[in-house]
mmCIF file of C-alpha atoms in Angstrom:
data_model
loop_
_atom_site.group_PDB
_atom_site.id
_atom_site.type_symbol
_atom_site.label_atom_id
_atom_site.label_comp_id
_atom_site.label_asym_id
_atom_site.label_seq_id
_atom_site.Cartn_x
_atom_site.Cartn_y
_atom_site.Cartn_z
ATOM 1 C CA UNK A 1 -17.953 58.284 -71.235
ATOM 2 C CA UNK A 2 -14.231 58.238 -72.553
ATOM 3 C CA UNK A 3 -13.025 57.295 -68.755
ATOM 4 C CA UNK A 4 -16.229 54.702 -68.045
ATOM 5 C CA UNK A 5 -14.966 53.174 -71.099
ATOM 6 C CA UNK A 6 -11.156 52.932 -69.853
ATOM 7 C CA UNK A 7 -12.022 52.360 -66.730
ATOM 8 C CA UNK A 8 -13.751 48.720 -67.594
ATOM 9 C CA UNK A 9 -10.994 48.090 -70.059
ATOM 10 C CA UNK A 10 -8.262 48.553 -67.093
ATOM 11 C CA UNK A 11 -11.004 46.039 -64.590
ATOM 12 C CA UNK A 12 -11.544 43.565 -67.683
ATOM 13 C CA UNK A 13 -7.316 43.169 -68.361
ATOM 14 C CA UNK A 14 -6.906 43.005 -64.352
ATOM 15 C CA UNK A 15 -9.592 40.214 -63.867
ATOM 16 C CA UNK A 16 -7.850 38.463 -66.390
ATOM 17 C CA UNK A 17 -4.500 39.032 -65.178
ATOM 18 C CA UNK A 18 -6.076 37.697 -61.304
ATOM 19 C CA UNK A 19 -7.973 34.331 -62.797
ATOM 20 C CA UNK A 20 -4.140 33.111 -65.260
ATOM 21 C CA UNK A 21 -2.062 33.998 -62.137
ATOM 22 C CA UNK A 22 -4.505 31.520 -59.619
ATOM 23 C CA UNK A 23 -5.294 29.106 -62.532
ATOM 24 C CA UNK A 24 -1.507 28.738 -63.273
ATOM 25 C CA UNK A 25 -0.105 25.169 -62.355
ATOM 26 C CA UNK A 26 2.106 24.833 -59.238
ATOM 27 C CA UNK A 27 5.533 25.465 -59.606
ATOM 28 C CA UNK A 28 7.973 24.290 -57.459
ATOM 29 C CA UNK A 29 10.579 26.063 -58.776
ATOM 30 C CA UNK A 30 14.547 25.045 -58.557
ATOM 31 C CA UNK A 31 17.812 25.505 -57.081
ATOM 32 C CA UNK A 32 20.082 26.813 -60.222
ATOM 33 C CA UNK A 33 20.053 30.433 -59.674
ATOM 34 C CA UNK A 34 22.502 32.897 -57.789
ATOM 35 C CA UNK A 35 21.027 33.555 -54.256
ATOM 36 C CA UNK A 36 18.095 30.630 -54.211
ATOM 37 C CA UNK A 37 15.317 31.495 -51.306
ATOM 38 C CA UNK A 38 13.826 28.403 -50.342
ATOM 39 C CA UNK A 39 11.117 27.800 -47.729
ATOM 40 C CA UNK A 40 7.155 27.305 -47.530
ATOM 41 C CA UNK A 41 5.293 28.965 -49.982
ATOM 42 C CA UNK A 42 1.736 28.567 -50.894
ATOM 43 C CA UNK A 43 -0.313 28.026 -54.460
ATOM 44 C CA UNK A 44 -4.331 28.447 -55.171
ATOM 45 C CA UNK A 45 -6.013 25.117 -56.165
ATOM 46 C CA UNK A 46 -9.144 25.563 -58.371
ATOM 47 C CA UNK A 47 -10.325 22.594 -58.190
ATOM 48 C CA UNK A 48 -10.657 22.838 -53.861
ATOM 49 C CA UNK A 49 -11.166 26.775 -54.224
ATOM 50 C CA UNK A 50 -8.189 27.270 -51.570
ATOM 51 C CA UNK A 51 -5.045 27.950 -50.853
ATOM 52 C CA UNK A 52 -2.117 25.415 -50.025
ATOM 53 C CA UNK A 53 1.665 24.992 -48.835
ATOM 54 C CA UNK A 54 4.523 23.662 -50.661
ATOM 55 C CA UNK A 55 8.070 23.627 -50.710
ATOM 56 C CA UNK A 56 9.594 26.055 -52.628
ATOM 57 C CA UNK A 57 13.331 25.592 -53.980
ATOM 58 C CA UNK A 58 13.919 29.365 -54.199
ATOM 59 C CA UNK A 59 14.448 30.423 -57.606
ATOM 60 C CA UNK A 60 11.610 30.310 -60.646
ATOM 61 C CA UNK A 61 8.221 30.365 -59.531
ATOM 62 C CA UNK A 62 5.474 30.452 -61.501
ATOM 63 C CA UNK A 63 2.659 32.852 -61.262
ATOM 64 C CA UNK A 64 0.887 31.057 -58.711
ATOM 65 C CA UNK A 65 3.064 31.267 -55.424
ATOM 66 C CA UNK A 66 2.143 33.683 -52.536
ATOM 67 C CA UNK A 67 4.630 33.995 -49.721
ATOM 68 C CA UNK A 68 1.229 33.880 -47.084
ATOM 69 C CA UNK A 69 -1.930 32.112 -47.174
ATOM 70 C CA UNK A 70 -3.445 35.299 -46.868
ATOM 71 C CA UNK A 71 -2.147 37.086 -49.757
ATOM 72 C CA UNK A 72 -3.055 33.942 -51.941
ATOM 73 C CA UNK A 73 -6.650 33.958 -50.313
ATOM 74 C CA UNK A 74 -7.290 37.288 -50.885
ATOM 75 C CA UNK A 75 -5.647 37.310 -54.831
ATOM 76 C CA UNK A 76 -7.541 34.204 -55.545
ATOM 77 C CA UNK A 77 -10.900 33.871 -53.882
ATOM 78 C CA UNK A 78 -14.198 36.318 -53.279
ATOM 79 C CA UNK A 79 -14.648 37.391 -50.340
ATOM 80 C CA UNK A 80 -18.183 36.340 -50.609
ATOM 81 C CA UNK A 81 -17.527 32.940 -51.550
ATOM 82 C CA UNK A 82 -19.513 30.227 -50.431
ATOM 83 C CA UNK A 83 -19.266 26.363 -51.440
ATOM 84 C CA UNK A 84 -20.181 22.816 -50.559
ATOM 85 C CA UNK A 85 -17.628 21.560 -48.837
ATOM 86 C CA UNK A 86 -14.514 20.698 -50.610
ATOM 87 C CA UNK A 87 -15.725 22.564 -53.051
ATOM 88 C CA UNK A 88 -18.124 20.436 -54.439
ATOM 89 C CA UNK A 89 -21.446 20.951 -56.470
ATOM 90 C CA UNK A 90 -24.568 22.054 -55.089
ATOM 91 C CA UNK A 91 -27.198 19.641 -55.811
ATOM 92 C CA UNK A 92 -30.294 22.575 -55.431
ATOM 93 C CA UNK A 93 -30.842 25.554 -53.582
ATOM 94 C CA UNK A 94 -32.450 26.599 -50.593
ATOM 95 C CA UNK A 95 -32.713 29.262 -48.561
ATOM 96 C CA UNK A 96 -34.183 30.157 -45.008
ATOM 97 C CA UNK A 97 -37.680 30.120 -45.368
ATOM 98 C CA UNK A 98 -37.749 27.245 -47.580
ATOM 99 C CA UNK A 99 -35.315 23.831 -47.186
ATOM 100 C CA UNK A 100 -36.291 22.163 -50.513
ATOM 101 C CA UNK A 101 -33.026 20.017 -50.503
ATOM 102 C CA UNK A 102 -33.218 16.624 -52.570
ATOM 103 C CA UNK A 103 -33.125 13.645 -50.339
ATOM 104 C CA UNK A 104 -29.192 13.355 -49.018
ATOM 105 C CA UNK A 105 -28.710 17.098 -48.918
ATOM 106 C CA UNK A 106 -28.315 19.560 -46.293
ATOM 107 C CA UNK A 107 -29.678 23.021 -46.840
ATOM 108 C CA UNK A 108 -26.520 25.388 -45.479
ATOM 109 C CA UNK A 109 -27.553 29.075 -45.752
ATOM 110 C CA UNK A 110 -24.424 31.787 -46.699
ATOM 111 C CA UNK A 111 -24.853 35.747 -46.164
ATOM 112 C CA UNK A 112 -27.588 35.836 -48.804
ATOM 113 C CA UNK A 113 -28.605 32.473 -50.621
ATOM 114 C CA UNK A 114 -28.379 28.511 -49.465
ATOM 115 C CA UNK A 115 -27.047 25.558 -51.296
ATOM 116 C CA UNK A 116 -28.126 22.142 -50.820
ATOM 117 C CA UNK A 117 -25.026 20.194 -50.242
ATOM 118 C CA UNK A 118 -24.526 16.187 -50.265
ATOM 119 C CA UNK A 119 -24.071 15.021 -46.749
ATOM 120 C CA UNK A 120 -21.910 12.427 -47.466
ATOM 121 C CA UNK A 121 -19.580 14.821 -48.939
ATOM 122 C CA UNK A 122 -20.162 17.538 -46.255
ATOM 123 C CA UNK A 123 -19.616 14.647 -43.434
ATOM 124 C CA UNK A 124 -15.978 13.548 -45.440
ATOM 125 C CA UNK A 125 -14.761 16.953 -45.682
ATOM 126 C CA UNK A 126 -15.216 17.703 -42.009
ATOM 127 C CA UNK A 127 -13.743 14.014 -41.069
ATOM 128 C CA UNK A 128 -10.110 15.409 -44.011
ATOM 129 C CA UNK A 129 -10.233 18.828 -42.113
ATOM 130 C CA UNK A 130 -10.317 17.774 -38.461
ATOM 131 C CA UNK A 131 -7.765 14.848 -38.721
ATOM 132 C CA UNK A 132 -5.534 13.097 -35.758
ATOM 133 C CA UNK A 133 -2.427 11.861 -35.559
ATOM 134 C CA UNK A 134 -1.212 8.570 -34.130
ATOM 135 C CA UNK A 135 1.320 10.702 -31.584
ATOM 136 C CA UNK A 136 0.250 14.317 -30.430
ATOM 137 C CA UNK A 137 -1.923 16.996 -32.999
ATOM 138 C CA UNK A 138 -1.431 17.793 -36.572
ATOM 139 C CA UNK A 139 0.825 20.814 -37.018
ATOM 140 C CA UNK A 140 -0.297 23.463 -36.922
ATOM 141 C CA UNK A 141 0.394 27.689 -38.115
ATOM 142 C CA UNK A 142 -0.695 30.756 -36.134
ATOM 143 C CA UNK A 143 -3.370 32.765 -37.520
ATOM 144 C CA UNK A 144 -5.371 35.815 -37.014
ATOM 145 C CA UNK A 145 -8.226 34.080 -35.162
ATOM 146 C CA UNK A 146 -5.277 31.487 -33.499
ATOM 147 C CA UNK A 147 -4.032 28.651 -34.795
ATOM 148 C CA UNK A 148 -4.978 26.368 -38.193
ATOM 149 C CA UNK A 149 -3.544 22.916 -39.453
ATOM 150 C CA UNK A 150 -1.074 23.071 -42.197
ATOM 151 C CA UNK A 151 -2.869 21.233 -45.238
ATOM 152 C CA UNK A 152 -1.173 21.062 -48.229
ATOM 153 C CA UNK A 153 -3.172 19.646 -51.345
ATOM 154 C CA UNK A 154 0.122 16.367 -51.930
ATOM 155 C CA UNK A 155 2.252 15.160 -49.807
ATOM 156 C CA UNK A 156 4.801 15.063 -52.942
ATOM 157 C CA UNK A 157 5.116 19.274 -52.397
ATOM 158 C CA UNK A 158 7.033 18.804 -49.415
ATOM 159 C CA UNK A 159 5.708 21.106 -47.060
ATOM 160 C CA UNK A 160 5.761 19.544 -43.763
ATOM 161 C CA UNK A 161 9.150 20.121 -41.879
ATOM 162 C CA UNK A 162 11.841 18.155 -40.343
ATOM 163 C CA UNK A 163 10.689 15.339 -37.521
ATOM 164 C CA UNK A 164 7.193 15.447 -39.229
ATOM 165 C CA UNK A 165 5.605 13.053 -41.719
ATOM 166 C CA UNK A 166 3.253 13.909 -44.026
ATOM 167 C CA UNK A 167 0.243 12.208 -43.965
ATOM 168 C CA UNK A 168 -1.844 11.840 -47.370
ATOM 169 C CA UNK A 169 -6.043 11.817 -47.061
ATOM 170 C CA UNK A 170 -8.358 11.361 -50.063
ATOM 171 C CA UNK A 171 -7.807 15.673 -51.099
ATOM 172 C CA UNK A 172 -5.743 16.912 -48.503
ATOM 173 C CA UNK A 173 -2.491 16.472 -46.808
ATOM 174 C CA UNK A 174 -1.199 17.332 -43.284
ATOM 175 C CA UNK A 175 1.807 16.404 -41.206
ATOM 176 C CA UNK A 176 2.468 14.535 -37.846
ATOM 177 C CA UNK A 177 5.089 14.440 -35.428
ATOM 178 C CA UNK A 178 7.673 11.386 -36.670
ATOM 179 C CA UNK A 179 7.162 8.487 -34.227
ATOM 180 C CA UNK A 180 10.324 7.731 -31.866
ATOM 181 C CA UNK A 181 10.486 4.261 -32.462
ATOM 182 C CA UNK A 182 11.175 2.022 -29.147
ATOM 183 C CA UNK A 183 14.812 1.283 -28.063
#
């Protein structure tokens, strides 16, 4: 009984520990330290349920800051999660057998349960996650399953590099080749 009991304390102070780490502000950090480690580092937002770039200046950084986006997604986020899109609320639930989603809603089913999502917020979110540049693609990172556009959550963390503009949607961010302007 002695070790059940420990055994939740130990879970209880480790949860906590997980949910001030990802619900710690974004810290950019600084420069004023003895061997500063800059370079693109990546924060949990709570209020979009994911995990974004930023520039980070090397030395300080807060709680939140994963060196991958993998390591942040699996710190911060269940594996069974399942949301509206951009992390928005449900408006009802549904599930396979039976779509009883309000007018405006889409029933969308997860491993177990559905959610009725708005489809005017469902349509938005696919329209900031598949955006175009004027010149080329948006940049993009190699991942497991291939390749994935870098999205940052503010253009003002710096994340996109050198000879690419960042590029600042309604909740998202993503950066595009520089255009070569005409000699």
């Amino acid at each position: 009984m002695l070790v059940l009991l420990v055994l939740l304390c130990l879970m209880s102070v480790s949860l906590e520990m997980t949910v001030g780490r990802c619900e710690a502000p974004m810290r950019p950090g600084h420069t004023d330290c003895e061997m500063p480690r800059d370079g693109v580092r990546w924060f949990y937002d709570n209020e979009l349920d994911d995990c974004f770039e930023y520039f980070y200046y090397g030395c300080g950084a807060g709680p939140n800051s994963f060196t991958d986006y993998y390591a942040c997604r699996r710190y911060c986020t269940a594996a069974d999660r399942f949301n509206c899109a951009g992390n928005t609320e449900p408006t009802a639930s549904c599930s396979r057998r039976y779509n009883t989603c309000p007018r405006g809603s889409t029933c969308i089913i997860g491993f177990v349960t559905g959610r009725c999502c708005d489809i005017e917020e469902e349509e938005q979110w696919y329209k900031e996650t598949h955006p175009t540049c004027k010149q080329g693609r948006p940049l993009t990172r190699k991942t497991d399953y291939g390749e994935a556009i870098r999205f940052g959550r503010s253009c003002s963390h710096k994340f996109c590099p050198l000879g690419y503009q960042c590029i600042q949607g309604k909740r998202l961010a993503y950066c595009c080749k520089e255009e070569l302007e005409n000699w």
